[in-house]
Amino acid sequence: MNNTLNKVTETTVTFISVAMVIFHLYTTLFGLFPALIQRSIHLGFALSLCFILKRAFVKNKLRIIPWYDIILVFLGLLSSGYVVLIYKDVVEDPLLWVGMLDKVLAIVAVILILEASRRAVGCTFLVMVLIFVAYAYWGPYFPGIWAHQGFSFDVILQILYHSSNGIWGMLLDISSTMLAIFAIFGATLTSIGVGDTFLKVAEAISGGRVGGPAKVAVVASALFGMISGSAVANVATTGVFTIPAMKKVGFKPSFAGAVEAVASTGGQIMPPILGAGAFIMSEIIGIPYLKIAVAALIPALLYFSSAFLTVHFEALKFGILGDERAALEREKVFKSVRILFLFVPIFVFLYFLMRGYTPSIGGVYAIFSTLVLFLIFIRPPLLGESGLLNIFKRICLEAGNTILEIAVLLASAQIVVSLIAMTGFGVKISDIIVSLGEGNLFLTLILSALVSIILGMGLPTTAAYVLGASVLGPALINLGLHPLVAHLFIFYFSILSTITPPVCAAVFLGAGLAEANWLETGINAVRMALPAFIVPFAFVYSPTLLLVGPWPKVFLSVVTSLLGVFLLSLAVVGYFKWTLPLWSRFVLALGGIMMIVPGYISDLLGFVIGILTLFLVKPKDKGFFINKGGV
């Protein structure tokens, strides 16, 4: 709970958060309300919490809610609640205003959503919406291909507020169902201390190895990413432990910050529970979430293999050993009942998915399984600081804070997406990219990757993916790509924007925690994640990396890609069991890229290049060898 709030405000926040959690659990289990009602109640909760918890100005630390925020809370409830009353009219005739009150509340709703997003994530959406509203209104005055028929403010407001294609569209639907449940799931795990279990398991697996703390960071962030879905949240949660530990054993601050940023970013592509963008992708392309998770498995393996190997070779380079105590604690950790809290909820979730239930239902039962384990093994008292009621309160407060950010973010993104669809801007961008690519798939992919990274600058990855999908998806699909392949390509580069300078949120935070130069940290992060920039191109040209195709071919692609990642990691660090000369690093990088891109000839050539290069640079003096331990 925010310690700047007084008792009355805390009680209000607790009441709203508890009501929000109960609302989402109840509707998931016993049936959702009609779409507009479900989404408007969800947004009403989120706006209320946002204007109570998020101050209009950063320096404002008042313990009471300012009078103007009380008014905004009331207006948020009114503009959202009014949709509950008129939803039948909206469904029957979206473009018919019921009265002047509709227009006023439409303007109020848009302004409140933009102000809420400004408080939550900055001015990005405010600026984007103003630009697209101007574009929608003055459409006929734009030159050439950018011109369109234009829309009056009445029509713009009607589409945004008075239809299911505006504010109350698909993104808010996902927010009010699946994402809300997973926010509660994450809050449940965090509130009962499972975050600490993630770190202990990571330490047991990797702590006793060469470069142990850095490998702990990689494993912990991969595990934690399954519940957070946010690179910045991953860095903030695990980085406060792992970054100081990495620095303590001898890793450079900029390298320690980069390890945490890269590993935390990869948490969003880690099956079986990927980030929020995967749920949105499932809705956009109509492919079951489980199929997306399966397809993302090998790319995630390659991503984390790269991070793990880069850490290992960097540790060998500087002689950084693991902590032997972590190896001694391994058996103790895996025999602890706490390990059940890590794996049982995930197995429960997967069980319901494989039985054909929705991710929301699977998420609810994963929550219940966590609470049952907690009651059986921890046996908390009913009251007190560690009592059951206080823990439930913490779960609701944590979930409420997460849900409010998701809801206002996606409501803002939905406004932008609606305006893009209304004006045909997405189609125009798609046509331009295809035209610039001149039908060349590779050039079009390069352009799409750059646009995805640019769109992701300063935005959470969920929003970056949504905008990228609306603008770039049609262009890639029109070139013959399967929707899953096209959207995974966009998804990956939207995620990689968090570690790609000049605007790279995960790197900024990692560098701050490590007290390192952010640009140096960003360069290290890009080097470490280099295979991740190549893998999306590889699975576009050969879906075997998405586990599509004959199993022998899939197996060969996976093995050769892992070898390619190995060569790239050597090239990035410049050290194997001896220091590698600069020329050999370029050659090894070429061989690694050739092996990651599936193809018999390229695989064979890459393998030969790698072996010959390592043989040629192998020192004759055996004293050059340093045996510090295995991976």
Short mmCIF file of C-alpha atoms in Angstrom, two decimals, residues 270-611:
data_model
loop_
_atom_site.label_atom_id
_atom_site.label_comp_id
_atom_site.label_asym_id
_atom_site.label_seq_id
_atom_site.Cartn_x
_atom_site.Cartn_y
_atom_site.Cartn_z
CA MET A 270 8.88 -17.55 -21.90
CA PRO A 271 6.27 -20.34 -22.22
CA PRO A 272 4.00 -21.62 -20.83
CA ILE A 273 2.78 -18.20 -19.65
CA LEU A 274 4.00 -15.50 -21.99
CA GLY A 275 3.39 -11.79 -21.58
CA ALA A 276 0.06 -10.08 -22.10
CA GLY A 277 0.80 -9.57 -25.80
CA ALA A 278 0.41 -13.31 -26.44
CA PHE A 279 -3.19 -13.25 -25.19
CA ILE A 280 -3.92 -10.28 -27.42
CA MET A 281 -2.29 -12.08 -30.35
CA SER A 282 -4.55 -15.06 -29.76
CA GLU A 283 -7.62 -12.84 -30.08
CA ILE A 284 -6.35 -10.90 -33.10
CA ILE A 285 -5.40 -13.89 -35.26
CA GLY A 286 -7.91 -16.39 -33.83
CA ILE A 287 -5.31 -19.02 -32.87
CA PRO A 288 -5.53 -20.78 -29.48
CA TYR A 289 -3.16 -19.39 -26.87
CA LEU A 290 -1.64 -22.82 -26.23
CA LYS A 291 -0.60 -23.09 -29.88
CA ILE A 292 1.13 -19.71 -29.64
CA ALA A 293 2.94 -20.81 -26.45
CA VAL A 294 4.15 -24.00 -28.14
CA ALA A 295 5.36 -22.07 -31.19
CA ALA A 296 7.29 -19.67 -28.95
CA LEU A 297 9.13 -22.45 -27.12
CA ILE A 298 12.23 -22.87 -29.34
CA PRO A 299 12.81 -19.13 -29.95
CA ALA A 300 12.65 -18.63 -26.17
CA LEU A 301 15.12 -21.50 -25.70
CA LEU A 302 17.52 -19.88 -28.16
CA TYR A 303 17.11 -16.49 -26.48
CA PHE A 304 17.96 -17.74 -23.01
CA SER A 305 20.68 -20.06 -24.29
CA SER A 306 22.37 -16.98 -25.76
CA ALA A 307 22.11 -15.09 -22.46
CA PHE A 308 23.33 -18.12 -20.48
CA LEU A 309 26.31 -18.82 -22.77
CA THR A 310 27.32 -15.17 -22.95
CA VAL A 311 27.34 -15.03 -19.16
CA HIS A 312 29.37 -18.25 -18.99
CA PHE A 313 32.07 -17.11 -21.40
CA GLU A 314 32.24 -13.68 -19.78
CA ALA A 315 32.73 -15.37 -16.40
CA LEU A 316 35.48 -17.61 -17.82
CA LYS A 317 37.14 -14.56 -19.32
CA PHE A 318 37.45 -12.90 -15.91
CA GLY A 319 37.75 -16.05 -13.80
CA ILE A 320 34.48 -15.58 -11.91
CA LEU A 321 33.54 -18.76 -10.07
CA GLY A 322 30.20 -19.77 -8.59
CA ASP A 323 29.19 -19.92 -4.94
CA GLU A 324 29.81 -23.43 -3.63
CA ARG A 325 27.23 -22.87 -0.89
CA ALA A 326 24.51 -22.62 -3.56
CA ALA A 327 25.41 -26.10 -4.79
CA LEU A 328 25.22 -27.43 -1.21
CA GLU A 329 21.77 -25.85 -0.79
CA ARG A 330 20.41 -27.38 -4.01
CA GLU A 331 19.00 -30.55 -2.50
CA LYS A 332 17.49 -28.60 0.37
CA VAL A 333 15.71 -26.19 -1.96
CA PHE A 334 14.21 -28.88 -4.18
CA LYS A 335 12.98 -30.82 -1.16
CA SER A 336 11.22 -27.76 0.24
CA VAL A 337 7.42 -27.64 -0.02
CA ARG A 338 7.80 -24.12 -1.40
CA ILE A 339 8.83 -25.64 -4.72
CA LEU A 340 5.22 -26.79 -5.11
CA PHE A 341 4.09 -23.15 -5.21
CA LEU A 342 6.29 -22.65 -8.25
CA PHE A 343 5.22 -25.59 -10.39
CA VAL A 344 1.75 -26.77 -9.31
CA PRO A 345 -0.11 -23.58 -10.39
CA ILE A 346 1.58 -23.71 -13.80
CA PHE A 347 0.69 -27.38 -14.26
CA VAL A 348 -2.91 -26.61 -13.24
CA PHE A 349 -3.06 -23.81 -15.78
CA LEU A 350 -1.70 -26.03 -18.55
CA TYR A 351 -4.06 -28.86 -17.60
CA PHE A 352 -7.14 -26.68 -18.10
CA LEU A 353 -5.74 -25.25 -21.34
CA MET A 354 -5.17 -28.76 -22.75
CA ARG A 355 -8.68 -29.73 -21.70
CA GLY A 356 -10.03 -26.95 -23.92
CA TYR A 357 -10.86 -24.35 -21.27
CA THR A 358 -10.10 -20.68 -21.78
CA PRO A 359 -6.90 -19.15 -20.35
CA SER A 360 -9.09 -17.19 -17.94
CA ILE A 361 -10.59 -20.34 -16.44
CA GLY A 362 -7.13 -21.93 -16.26
CA GLY A 363 -5.85 -18.81 -14.52
CA VAL A 364 -8.63 -18.87 -11.91
CA TYR A 365 -7.93 -22.50 -11.01
CA ALA A 366 -4.20 -21.75 -10.90
CA ILE A 367 -5.02 -19.03 -8.35
CA PHE A 368 -7.17 -21.42 -6.32
CA SER A 369 -4.48 -24.14 -6.40
CA THR A 370 -1.94 -21.63 -5.07
CA LEU A 371 -4.23 -20.64 -2.21
CA VAL A 372 -5.00 -24.29 -1.38
CA LEU A 373 -1.27 -25.07 -1.18
CA PHE A 374 -0.82 -22.03 1.02
CA LEU A 375 -3.58 -23.14 3.41
CA ILE A 376 -2.31 -26.74 3.56
CA PHE A 377 1.42 -26.14 4.00
CA ILE A 378 1.77 -22.67 5.52
CA ARG A 379 -1.42 -22.74 7.63
CA PRO A 380 -1.63 -19.01 8.26
CA PRO A 381 -3.74 -17.62 11.12
CA LEU A 382 -6.94 -15.80 10.22
CA LEU A 383 -5.85 -12.43 11.61
CA GLY A 384 -2.58 -10.56 12.09
CA GLU A 385 0.16 -9.24 9.81
CA SER A 386 0.73 -12.68 8.24
CA GLY A 387 -2.90 -13.71 8.63
CA LEU A 388 -5.15 -14.91 5.85
CA LEU A 389 -7.31 -11.77 5.73
CA ASN A 390 -4.27 -9.50 5.51
CA ILE A 391 -2.78 -11.64 2.74
CA PHE A 392 -6.05 -11.49 0.80
CA LYS A 393 -5.97 -7.71 1.23
CA ARG A 394 -2.40 -7.60 -0.12
CA ILE A 395 -3.40 -9.74 -3.10
CA CYS A 396 -6.27 -7.41 -3.95
CA LEU A 397 -4.18 -4.25 -3.57
CA GLU A 398 -1.36 -5.66 -5.70
CA ALA A 399 -3.80 -6.91 -8.33
CA GLY A 400 -5.71 -3.63 -8.35
CA ASN A 401 -2.56 -1.63 -8.99
CA THR A 402 -1.57 -3.94 -11.87
CA ILE A 403 -5.05 -4.06 -13.40
CA LEU A 404 -5.44 -0.28 -13.38
CA GLU A 405 -2.23 0.14 -15.40
CA ILE A 406 -3.21 -2.59 -17.87
CA ALA A 407 -6.74 -1.21 -18.30
CA VAL A 408 -5.86 2.45 -18.88
CA LEU A 409 -2.97 1.43 -21.13
CA LEU A 410 -5.12 -0.80 -23.35
CA ALA A 411 -8.06 1.62 -23.35
CA SER A 412 -5.68 4.30 -24.65
CA ALA A 413 -4.18 1.89 -27.16
CA GLN A 414 -7.71 0.96 -28.29
CA ILE A 415 -8.47 4.62 -29.03
CA VAL A 416 -5.34 4.84 -31.21
CA VAL A 417 -6.12 1.53 -32.94
CA SER A 418 -9.71 2.65 -33.60
CA LEU A 419 -8.53 5.91 -35.16
CA ILE A 420 -5.97 4.02 -37.26
CA ALA A 421 -8.71 1.71 -38.56
CA MET A 422 -11.16 4.57 -39.09
CA THR A 423 -8.77 6.64 -41.20
CA GLY A 424 -7.21 3.71 -43.06
CA PHE A 425 -3.78 4.79 -41.75
CA GLY A 426 -2.73 1.20 -41.09
CA VAL A 427 -3.55 0.16 -44.65
CA LYS A 428 -1.61 3.13 -46.02
CA ILE A 429 1.49 2.30 -43.94
CA SER A 430 1.15 -1.34 -44.99
CA ASP A 431 1.03 -0.33 -48.66
CA ILE A 432 4.05 1.95 -48.25
CA ILE A 433 6.12 -0.78 -46.57
CA VAL A 434 5.18 -3.28 -49.28
CA SER A 435 5.98 -0.66 -51.93
CA LEU A 436 9.37 0.16 -50.39
CA GLY A 437 10.09 -3.54 -50.09
CA GLU A 438 9.12 -3.91 -53.76
CA GLY A 439 7.76 -7.36 -53.04
CA ASN A 440 11.07 -8.40 -51.48
CA LEU A 441 10.24 -10.27 -48.28
CA PHE A 442 13.61 -9.73 -46.62
CA LEU A 443 13.60 -5.96 -47.17
CA THR A 444 10.00 -5.78 -45.94
CA LEU A 445 10.98 -7.71 -42.80
CA ILE A 446 13.87 -5.29 -42.16
CA LEU A 447 11.51 -2.32 -42.45
CA SER A 448 8.91 -4.02 -40.25
CA ALA A 449 11.52 -4.80 -37.57
CA LEU A 450 12.67 -1.17 -37.52
CA VAL A 451 9.10 0.14 -37.31
CA SER A 452 8.32 -2.30 -34.47
CA ILE A 453 11.36 -1.13 -32.51
CA ILE A 454 10.51 2.54 -33.11
CA LEU A 455 6.88 2.01 -32.05
CA GLY A 456 8.14 0.30 -28.91
CA MET A 457 10.26 3.27 -27.82
CA GLY A 458 8.77 4.59 -24.60
CA LEU A 459 5.80 2.20 -24.69
CA PRO A 460 5.15 -0.98 -22.72
CA THR A 461 5.60 -3.97 -25.00
CA THR A 462 1.90 -4.86 -24.98
CA ALA A 463 0.98 -1.49 -26.43
CA ALA A 464 3.92 -1.58 -28.84
CA TYR A 465 2.81 -4.97 -30.14
CA VAL A 466 -0.82 -3.84 -30.53
CA LEU A 467 0.20 -0.80 -32.59
CA GLY A 468 2.72 -2.82 -34.58
CA ALA A 469 0.16 -5.51 -35.32
CA SER A 470 -2.40 -2.98 -36.56
CA VAL A 471 0.12 -1.24 -38.84
CA LEU A 472 2.49 -4.01 -39.93
CA GLY A 473 0.44 -7.21 -39.67
CA PRO A 474 -1.50 -6.71 -42.94
CA ALA A 475 1.69 -5.95 -44.89
CA LEU A 476 3.43 -9.16 -43.81
CA ILE A 477 0.35 -11.31 -44.25
CA ASN A 478 -0.19 -9.86 -47.74
CA LEU A 479 3.29 -11.10 -48.65
CA GLY A 480 2.15 -14.65 -47.90
CA LEU A 481 3.23 -15.12 -44.27
CA HIS A 482 1.01 -17.18 -41.99
CA PRO A 483 -0.68 -14.85 -39.45
CA LEU A 484 1.03 -16.63 -36.53
CA VAL A 485 4.48 -16.18 -38.11
CA ALA A 486 3.81 -12.53 -39.03
CA HIS A 487 2.52 -11.61 -35.58
CA LEU A 488 5.26 -13.47 -33.71
CA PHE A 489 7.79 -11.54 -35.80
CA ILE A 490 6.19 -8.23 -34.77
CA PHE A 491 5.83 -9.44 -31.17
CA TYR A 492 9.53 -10.25 -30.87
CA PHE A 493 10.77 -6.92 -32.17
CA SER A 494 8.23 -5.02 -30.06
CA ILE A 495 9.69 -6.79 -27.02
CA LEU A 496 13.30 -6.20 -28.11
CA SER A 497 12.60 -2.46 -28.19
CA THR A 498 12.97 -2.47 -24.37
CA ILE A 499 16.72 -3.23 -24.73
CA THR A 500 17.43 -1.39 -28.00
CA PRO A 501 18.97 2.10 -27.60
CA PRO A 502 18.26 4.97 -27.67
CA VAL A 503 14.97 4.45 -25.77
CA CYS A 504 15.19 1.21 -23.80
CA ALA A 505 13.24 1.11 -20.54
CA ALA A 506 14.63 -2.19 -19.23
CA VAL A 507 18.21 -1.04 -19.86
CA PHE A 508 17.59 2.33 -18.18
CA LEU A 509 16.37 0.62 -15.01
CA GLY A 510 19.08 -2.07 -15.10
CA ALA A 511 21.78 0.57 -15.55
CA GLY A 512 20.30 2.61 -12.71
CA LEU A 513 20.34 -0.36 -10.32
CA ALA A 514 23.89 -1.21 -11.40
CA GLU A 515 25.04 2.44 -11.22
CA ALA A 516 26.38 2.08 -14.76
CA ASN A 517 26.38 4.14 -17.92
CA TRP A 518 23.10 3.41 -19.69
CA LEU A 519 24.53 3.49 -23.23
CA GLU A 520 27.30 1.03 -22.37
CA THR A 521 24.69 -1.16 -20.67
CA GLY A 522 22.47 -0.95 -23.76
CA ILE A 523 25.31 -1.95 -26.09
CA ASN A 524 26.09 -4.94 -23.85
CA ALA A 525 22.39 -5.88 -23.85
CA VAL A 526 22.15 -5.83 -27.66
CA ARG A 527 25.34 -7.91 -27.95
CA MET A 528 24.04 -10.46 -25.48
CA ALA A 529 20.65 -10.69 -27.20
CA LEU A 530 22.09 -10.69 -30.73
CA PRO A 531 20.58 -14.09 -31.69
CA ALA A 532 17.14 -12.75 -30.72
CA PHE A 533 17.41 -10.22 -33.56
CA ILE A 534 18.17 -13.05 -36.00
CA VAL A 535 15.77 -15.78 -34.85
CA PRO A 536 12.57 -13.98 -36.03
CA PHE A 537 13.99 -13.81 -39.56
CA ALA A 538 14.93 -17.48 -39.30
CA PHE A 539 11.46 -18.68 -38.36
CA VAL A 540 9.90 -16.57 -41.11
CA TYR A 541 11.92 -18.48 -43.70
CA SER A 542 11.67 -21.83 -41.94
CA PRO A 543 8.79 -22.46 -39.51
CA THR A 544 10.61 -25.52 -38.15
CA LEU A 545 11.83 -23.22 -35.36
CA LEU A 546 8.15 -22.81 -34.44
CA LEU A 547 7.83 -26.61 -34.23
CA VAL A 548 6.03 -26.75 -37.58
CA GLY A 549 7.04 -29.53 -39.98
CA PRO A 550 8.45 -33.08 -39.86
CA TRP A 551 10.07 -33.85 -36.50
CA PRO A 552 13.47 -34.89 -37.95
CA LYS A 553 13.70 -31.55 -39.70
CA VAL A 554 12.53 -29.70 -36.58
CA PHE A 555 15.13 -31.53 -34.47
CA LEU A 556 17.92 -30.67 -36.91
CA SER A 557 16.89 -27.00 -36.98
CA VAL A 558 16.87 -26.80 -33.19
CA VAL A 559 20.29 -28.46 -32.82
CA THR A 560 21.98 -26.38 -35.53
CA SER A 561 20.41 -23.18 -34.18
CA LEU A 562 21.72 -23.95 -30.69
CA LEU A 563 25.19 -24.47 -32.18
CA GLY A 564 24.77 -21.17 -34.02
CA VAL A 565 23.92 -19.43 -30.74
CA PHE A 566 27.05 -21.00 -29.24
CA LEU A 567 29.24 -19.54 -32.01
CA LEU A 568 27.57 -16.12 -31.74
CA SER A 569 28.12 -16.07 -27.98
CA LEU A 570 31.81 -16.80 -28.53
CA ALA A 571 31.97 -13.97 -31.06
CA VAL A 572 30.23 -11.53 -28.71
CA VAL A 573 32.47 -12.24 -25.70
CA GLY A 574 35.69 -12.93 -27.63
CA TYR A 575 36.75 -15.71 -25.30
CA PHE A 576 36.49 -19.50 -25.27
CA LYS A 577 39.27 -21.12 -23.26
CA TRP A 578 41.57 -18.50 -24.70
CA THR A 579 41.22 -14.95 -25.99
CA LEU A 580 39.91 -14.85 -29.56
CA PRO A 581 41.46 -12.43 -32.07
CA LEU A 582 39.14 -9.85 -33.61
CA TRP A 583 39.11 -11.40 -37.09
CA SER A 584 38.00 -14.78 -35.70
CA ARG A 585 35.08 -13.17 -33.86
CA PHE A 586 33.69 -11.78 -37.12
CA VAL A 587 34.09 -15.18 -38.79
CA LEU A 588 32.45 -16.99 -35.85
CA ALA A 589 29.56 -14.51 -35.96
CA LEU A 590 29.08 -15.27 -39.67
CA GLY A 591 29.14 -19.02 -38.99
CA GLY A 592 26.69 -18.62 -36.12
CA ILE A 593 24.21 -16.66 -38.24
CA MET A 594 24.44 -19.27 -41.00
CA MET A 595 23.62 -22.06 -38.53
CA ILE A 596 20.69 -20.21 -36.92
CA VAL A 597 19.04 -19.71 -40.30
CA PRO A 598 17.70 -23.20 -41.16
CA GLY A 599 19.00 -24.82 -44.34
CA TYR A 600 21.23 -27.83 -45.00
CA ILE A 601 23.88 -25.93 -46.95
CA SER A 602 24.01 -22.92 -44.61
CA ASP A 603 24.12 -25.23 -41.58
CA LEU A 604 27.01 -27.24 -42.99
CA LEU A 605 28.99 -24.18 -44.07
CA GLY A 606 28.42 -22.49 -40.71
CA PHE A 607 29.55 -25.59 -38.84
CA VAL A 608 32.70 -25.94 -40.93
CA ILE A 609 33.50 -22.23 -40.55
CA GLY A 610 33.10 -22.46 -36.77
CA ILE A 611 35.25 -25.59 -36.34
#
